[in-house]
Amino acid sequence: MRNYKIAVIPGDGIGNEVVPAGQRVLEAAARRGGFTLDWAHFDWSCERFAKTGAMMPADGIDQLRPFDAIYLGAVGFPGVPDHISLWGLLIPIRRSFDQYINLRPVKLLKGVDSPLKGREPGSIDFYVVRENVEGEYSSIGGRINVGTEGESVLQQSVFTKIGCDRVMRYAFELAATRKKHVTSATKSNGIIHSMPYWDERFAAISAEYPGFKTDQFHIDILTAHFVRNPDWFDVVVGSNLFGDILSDLGPAVVGSIGIAPGGNINPERIYPSMFEPVHGSAPDIAGKGIANPIGQIWSGAMMLHHLGEEAAALEIEAAIEAVLASRDSLTRDLGGTASTTELTGAILGALG
Ligand SMILES: NC(=O)c1ccc[n+]([C@@H]2O[C@H](COP(=O)([O-])OP(=O)(O)OC[C@H]3O[C@@H](n4cnc5c(N)ncnc54)[C@H](O)[C@@H]3O)[C@@H](O)[C@H]2O)c1
């Protein structure tokens, strides 16, 4: 029987509520699909940081390396600065495992109200592909003359040919399975070194894919188009910073942030990829049992897709769509009154 070893990091806040919900649904899908999932639990979190001074042990990356995938909730909690949880856990995992793709589907589903007026289910359906390991999120830089009038800070961006080309090729390969349309997010009018280079690489990679529609927009007007014309897009590719912004804005225009999934992917499968919802640890609702588990469950479906369990992934997605469309058992963020457990139960029921 096919077996997958999954490292589970629930993290903080609602991560501890939605991750077990996701595991229940994945277990059910695995039983139906004739494969097994072996879960290993890691308590790496801001809580651990508060006790030990580290988000994860010094050999944390080595501990994760043998797994087939990582299933993450969310990290971050009041009292621990967000750069600690990001640079102490998420970024080391993304970079050590060369998870250079951050992939987020943006799909308006039946039963979910978009904050945009007059949008029909199915009319918004695209992917944001974010470069996930270089670009603007670099640790190169520093401060000088600290505490004086001359205090200065420098923050460098890093754009490599390999880094640009591989994320763009991934976007084109994804578009090849869809409408063959790739949009690039740029800002080459204002950022005069890295962004013209990004455009140059986009033109070069576009030339490898004849027959594809391509376009590019500056990030400022692109965010406006996400709101005004979200039906224009099929696959949108952006640098680490621009992709980060777009991959939150996209899910926001199709309804609750609580349903949006994401994957940090090493396409060559040399290292484990990591799947996590778009939302954070939501300290404002943590412990109340009302968090929407769909983002976590859908991230699990993306994980199964990555592991090659396509049928099980599609079954979970269909169950999510059926429960949303029925509008029974929805959590408060979607206008219902159900608890995390009740919504999870409805998805399990829809799985059959
Ligand atoms: N990848 C991650 O681990 C990740 C991502 C984003 C934020 N964070 C961290 O999470 C903490 C809180 O961040 P934030 O408040 O900006 O973002 P958040 O996503 O945690 O919450 C934003 C709002 O959305 C609501 N919400 C989020 N997920 C929900 C769900 N599943 N069901 C119902 N409502 C939901 C919250 O209640 C809150 O009102 C911070 O420490 C931040 O750094 C972590």
Coordinates of C-alpha atoms in Angstrom, one line a residue, residues 7-351:
A7 CA 5.5 16.1 9.3
V8 CA 2.7 18.0 11.1
I9 CA 3.4 21.5 12.6
P10 CA 0.1 22.9 14.0
G11 CA 1.9 26.0 15.3
D12 CA 0.0 28.6 17.2
G13 CA -3.6 29.8 17.8
I14 CA -6.2 28.3 15.5
G15 CA -3.5 26.2 13.9
N16 CA -4.1 23.8 16.8
E17 CA -7.8 23.6 15.9
V18 CA -7.8 23.5 12.1
V19 CA -4.8 21.1 11.6
P20 CA -6.5 18.2 13.5
A21 CA -9.6 18.9 11.4
G22 CA -7.5 18.7 8.2
Q23 CA -5.9 15.5 9.4
R24 CA -9.3 13.9 9.9
V25 CA -10.4 14.7 6.4
L26 CA -7.1 13.6 4.9
E27 CA -7.3 10.3 6.8
A28 CA -10.8 9.7 5.5
A29 CA -9.7 10.5 1.9
A30 CA -6.7 8.2 2.3
R31 CA -8.8 5.3 3.5
R32 CA -11.1 5.7 0.5
G33 CA -8.1 6.1 -1.9
G34 CA -6.2 3.0 -0.6
F35 CA -3.1 4.7 0.8
T36 CA -1.9 5.6 4.3
L37 CA -0.5 8.7 6.0
D38 CA 2.0 8.5 8.8
W39 CA 1.9 11.6 10.8
A40 CA 4.8 12.9 13.0
H41 CA 3.9 15.8 15.3
F42 CA 6.2 18.8 16.0
D43 CA 5.3 21.4 18.6
W44 CA 7.3 24.1 16.9
S45 CA 5.6 27.4 17.6
C46 CA 5.8 30.8 19.3
E47 CA 4.8 29.0 22.5
R48 CA 8.0 26.9 22.2
F49 CA 9.9 30.1 21.5
A50 CA 8.6 31.7 24.7
K51 CA 9.8 28.6 26.7
T52 CA 13.1 27.8 24.9
G53 CA 14.1 30.9 22.9
A54 CA 13.8 29.0 19.6
M55 CA 10.9 28.3 17.3
M56 CA 12.4 25.0 16.4
P57 CA 15.5 22.9 17.5
A58 CA 18.9 23.7 16.0
D59 CA 18.6 20.5 13.9
G60 CA 15.0 21.2 13.0
I61 CA 15.6 21.2 9.2
D62 CA 17.4 17.9 9.4
Q63 CA 14.5 16.4 11.3
L64 CA 12.1 17.4 8.6
R65 CA 14.3 16.3 5.6
P66 CA 13.2 12.7 5.5
F67 CA 9.4 13.5 5.2
D68 CA 7.4 13.3 2.0
A69 CA 5.6 16.6 2.9
I70 CA 5.0 19.1 5.7
Y71 CA 1.5 20.0 6.9
L72 CA 1.6 23.4 8.6
G73 CA -1.1 25.4 10.5
A74 CA 0.1 28.9 11.2
V75 CA 2.7 30.5 13.4
G76 CA 2.6 33.9 15.2
F77 CA 1.2 35.0 18.5
P78 CA 1.0 38.3 20.4
G79 CA 4.1 38.8 22.5
V80 CA 6.4 37.2 20.0
P81 CA 7.4 39.6 17.2
D82 CA 6.3 38.3 13.8
H83 CA 9.8 38.5 12.3
I84 CA 10.8 35.8 14.9
S85 CA 8.2 33.3 13.7
L86 CA 8.9 34.1 10.1
W87 CA 12.7 34.0 10.2
G88 CA 12.8 31.4 12.9
L89 CA 10.6 28.8 11.2
L90 CA 8.9 29.6 7.9
I91 CA 11.7 31.1 5.9
P92 CA 14.4 28.6 7.0
I93 CA 12.0 25.8 5.9
R94 CA 11.1 27.4 2.6
R95 CA 14.8 28.2 1.8
S96 CA 16.5 25.1 3.1
F97 CA 14.1 22.9 1.1
D98 CA 14.3 25.1 -2.0
Q99 CA 10.5 25.6 -1.9
Y100 CA 10.8 28.3 -4.6
I101 CA 7.2 28.2 -5.6
N102 CA 4.4 29.6 -3.4
L103 CA 1.2 28.5 -5.1
R104 CA -2.2 29.8 -4.2
P105 CA -5.4 29.1 -6.1
V106 CA -8.0 31.9 -6.3
K107 CA -11.4 30.5 -7.1
L108 CA -14.9 31.9 -6.5
L109 CA -16.9 29.0 -5.3
K110 CA -20.7 28.6 -5.1
G111 CA -22.1 29.5 -1.7
V112 CA -19.3 32.0 -0.9
D113 CA -20.1 35.7 -1.2
S114 CA -17.4 37.7 -2.9
P115 CA -17.0 41.2 -1.5
L116 CA -17.1 42.2 -5.2
K117 CA -20.6 42.9 -6.5
G118 CA -22.2 40.8 -9.2
R119 CA -19.5 38.1 -9.5
E120 CA -20.8 34.6 -10.4
P121 CA -19.2 31.3 -9.1
G122 CA -16.6 30.2 -11.6
S123 CA -16.1 33.7 -13.0
I124 CA -13.0 34.1 -10.9
D125 CA -10.5 31.2 -11.3
F126 CA -6.8 31.8 -11.4
Y127 CA -3.5 31.0 -9.6
V128 CA -1.0 33.3 -8.1
V129 CA 2.6 31.9 -8.4
R130 CA 4.9 33.7 -6.1
E131 CA 8.7 33.4 -6.1
N132 CA 9.4 32.1 -2.6
V133 CA 13.1 32.1 -1.8
E134 CA 14.8 35.3 -3.1
G135 CA 13.8 38.7 -4.3
E136 CA 13.0 41.4 -1.9
Y137 CA 13.0 39.1 1.2
S138 CA 16.7 39.0 1.6
S139 CA 18.8 39.2 4.7
I140 CA 21.4 41.3 3.0
G141 CA 21.7 44.7 4.4
G142 CA 22.2 46.4 7.8
R143 CA 22.3 49.6 9.8
I144 CA 25.1 52.0 10.2
N145 CA 25.7 55.0 12.5
V146 CA 23.0 53.7 14.8
G147 CA 21.8 56.2 17.3
T148 CA 23.3 59.2 15.5
E149 CA 21.8 61.7 13.1
G150 CA 23.4 59.7 10.3
E151 CA 21.5 56.6 11.2
S152 CA 21.0 54.7 7.9
V153 CA 19.6 51.4 6.8
L154 CA 20.2 49.4 3.6
Q155 CA 18.0 46.4 2.5
Q156 CA 19.1 44.6 -0.6
S157 CA 17.0 42.5 -3.1
V158 CA 18.4 39.5 -4.9
F159 CA 17.1 38.5 -8.3
T160 CA 19.0 35.6 -10.0
K161 CA 18.6 34.4 -13.5
I162 CA 18.0 30.8 -12.2
G163 CA 15.5 32.2 -9.7
C164 CA 13.5 34.3 -12.2
D165 CA 13.5 31.7 -14.9
R166 CA 12.4 28.7 -12.8
V167 CA 9.4 30.5 -11.2
M168 CA 8.3 31.8 -14.6
R169 CA 8.7 28.4 -16.3
Y170 CA 6.6 26.9 -13.5
A171 CA 3.9 29.6 -14.2
F172 CA 3.9 28.7 -17.9
E173 CA 3.8 24.9 -17.2
L174 CA 0.8 25.5 -15.0
A175 CA -0.9 27.7 -17.6
A176 CA -0.3 25.0 -20.1
T177 CA -2.8 22.9 -18.2
R178 CA -5.3 25.8 -18.2
K179 CA -6.0 28.7 -20.5
K180 CA -2.4 29.3 -21.5
H181 CA -2.3 32.8 -20.2
V182 CA 0.4 34.2 -18.0
T183 CA 0.5 37.6 -16.4
S184 CA 3.6 39.1 -14.9
A185 CA 3.6 41.5 -11.9
T186 CA 6.3 44.2 -12.3
K187 CA 7.3 47.7 -11.3
S188 CA 10.0 48.4 -13.8
N189 CA 9.1 52.1 -14.0
G190 CA 10.1 52.7 -10.4
I191 CA 12.6 50.0 -9.5
I192 CA 15.2 50.4 -12.1
H193 CA 17.5 47.5 -11.8
S194 CA 15.8 44.4 -10.6
M195 CA 12.4 44.9 -12.2
P196 CA 13.6 45.6 -15.8
Y197 CA 15.7 42.4 -15.3
W198 CA 12.5 40.5 -14.2
D199 CA 10.8 41.9 -17.4
E200 CA 13.7 40.8 -19.5
R201 CA 13.5 37.2 -18.1
F202 CA 9.8 37.2 -18.6
A203 CA 10.2 38.1 -22.3
A204 CA 12.9 35.4 -22.7
I205 CA 10.8 32.7 -21.0
S206 CA 7.6 33.8 -22.8
A207 CA 9.5 33.1 -26.1
E208 CA 9.9 29.5 -25.0
Y209 CA 6.1 29.1 -25.0
P210 CA 4.7 30.2 -28.4
G211 CA 1.0 30.2 -28.5
F212 CA 0.6 31.5 -25.0
K213 CA -1.0 34.8 -24.2
T214 CA 1.2 37.0 -22.0
D215 CA 0.9 40.4 -20.4
Q216 CA 2.4 42.4 -17.6
F217 CA 1.2 45.1 -15.3
H218 CA 2.9 47.3 -12.8
I219 CA 2.0 46.1 -9.3
D220 CA 0.0 49.2 -8.4
I221 CA -2.5 48.9 -11.3
L222 CA -2.4 45.1 -11.1
T223 CA -3.9 45.3 -7.5
A224 CA -6.6 47.5 -9.0
H225 CA -7.3 44.9 -11.7
F226 CA -7.5 42.1 -9.1
V227 CA -10.5 44.0 -7.7
R228 CA -12.1 45.5 -10.8
N229 CA -11.3 42.7 -13.4
P230 CA -10.4 39.5 -11.6
D231 CA -11.9 37.5 -14.5
W232 CA -8.9 38.6 -16.7
F233 CA -6.4 36.2 -15.1
D234 CA -5.4 32.6 -15.5
V235 CA -1.9 32.4 -13.9
V236 CA -0.2 35.5 -12.4
V237 CA 3.5 35.3 -11.6
G238 CA 5.3 37.7 -9.2
S239 CA 8.4 38.3 -7.2
N240 CA 8.5 37.4 -3.5
L241 CA 7.1 40.8 -2.3
F242 CA 4.6 41.4 -5.1
G243 CA 3.5 37.7 -5.1
D244 CA 3.0 38.0 -1.3
I245 CA 0.7 40.9 -1.7
L246 CA -1.2 39.4 -4.6
S247 CA -1.6 36.1 -3.0
D248 CA -3.5 37.6 -0.1
L249 CA -5.5 40.0 -2.2
G250 CA -6.6 37.2 -4.6
P251 CA -8.2 35.1 -1.8
A252 CA -9.7 38.2 -0.3
V253 CA -11.6 39.0 -3.5
V254 CA -13.2 35.5 -3.5
G255 CA -14.5 35.5 0.0
S256 CA -13.2 34.5 3.4
I257 CA -9.5 34.3 4.1
G258 CA -10.5 31.2 6.1
I259 CA -11.0 29.1 3.0
A260 CA -7.8 29.9 1.0
P261 CA -5.1 27.2 0.7
G262 CA -1.5 27.5 -0.2
G263 CA 1.6 25.4 -1.0
N264 CA 5.3 26.0 -0.7
I265 CA 6.6 23.7 -3.4
N266 CA 9.9 22.2 -4.4
P267 CA 8.9 21.1 -7.9
E268 CA 11.9 18.8 -8.3
R269 CA 10.7 16.9 -5.2
I270 CA 14.3 16.7 -3.9
Y271 CA 13.1 18.1 -0.6
P272 CA 9.7 18.0 1.2
S273 CA 7.2 20.7 0.1
M274 CA 5.0 22.4 2.8
F275 CA 1.3 23.0 2.6
E276 CA -0.4 25.7 4.8
P277 CA -3.5 27.8 4.6
V278 CA -3.2 31.5 3.7
H279 CA -4.6 32.7 7.0
G280 CA -2.5 33.2 10.2
S281 CA -3.0 32.0 13.7
A282 CA -6.0 34.4 14.3
P283 CA -5.4 35.0 18.0
D284 CA -8.7 36.9 18.2
I285 CA -10.7 33.7 17.7
A286 CA -8.2 31.1 18.9
G287 CA -9.6 28.6 21.5
K288 CA -13.2 29.4 20.6
G289 CA -13.7 26.4 18.3
I290 CA -15.1 28.7 15.5
A291 CA -12.2 28.8 13.1
N292 CA -13.0 27.9 9.5
P293 CA -11.1 24.7 8.7
I294 CA -11.5 24.8 4.9
G295 CA -8.2 26.6 4.2
Q296 CA -6.4 23.9 6.1
I297 CA -8.4 21.1 4.6
W298 CA -7.9 22.4 1.0
S299 CA -4.2 22.8 1.7
G300 CA -4.2 19.1 2.5
A301 CA -5.9 18.4 -0.8
M302 CA -3.0 20.4 -2.5
M303 CA -0.6 18.2 -0.6
L304 CA -2.2 15.0 -1.8
H305 CA -2.1 16.4 -5.4
H306 CA 1.6 17.1 -5.0
L307 CA 2.1 13.5 -3.6
G308 CA 0.4 12.1 -6.7
E309 CA -2.9 11.2 -5.0
E310 CA -4.9 13.2 -7.6
A311 CA -8.2 11.3 -7.2
A312 CA -8.2 11.8 -3.4
A313 CA -7.3 15.5 -3.8
L314 CA -10.2 16.0 -6.2
E315 CA -12.6 14.2 -3.9
I316 CA -11.7 16.6 -1.0
E317 CA -12.1 19.6 -3.3
A318 CA -15.5 18.4 -4.4
A319 CA -16.6 17.8 -0.8
I320 CA -15.6 21.4 0.1
E321 CA -17.4 22.7 -2.9
A322 CA -20.6 20.7 -2.1
V323 CA -20.6 21.9 1.6
L324 CA -20.1 25.5 0.6
A325 CA -22.8 25.3 -2.1
S326 CA -25.3 23.9 0.4
R327 CA -24.6 26.7 2.8
D328 CA -25.3 24.3 5.7
S329 CA -22.8 24.0 8.5
L330 CA -20.8 27.1 7.6
T331 CA -18.7 28.9 10.2
R332 CA -19.2 32.6 11.2
D333 CA -16.7 34.1 8.8
L334 CA -19.0 32.7 6.0
G335 CA -22.2 33.9 7.6
G336 CA -23.1 30.6 9.4
T337 CA -23.1 29.5 13.0
A338 CA -21.3 26.2 12.8
S339 CA -18.2 25.3 14.8
T340 CA -14.9 24.0 13.4
T341 CA -16.0 20.5 14.3
E342 CA -19.4 20.8 12.7
L343 CA -18.0 22.1 9.4
T344 CA -15.4 19.4 9.4
G345 CA -18.1 16.8 10.0
A346 CA -20.1 18.2 7.0
I347 CA -17.0 17.8 4.8
L348 CA -16.4 14.3 6.0
G349 CA -20.1 13.5 5.3
A350 CA -19.8 14.9 1.8
L351 CA -16.8 12.7 1.2

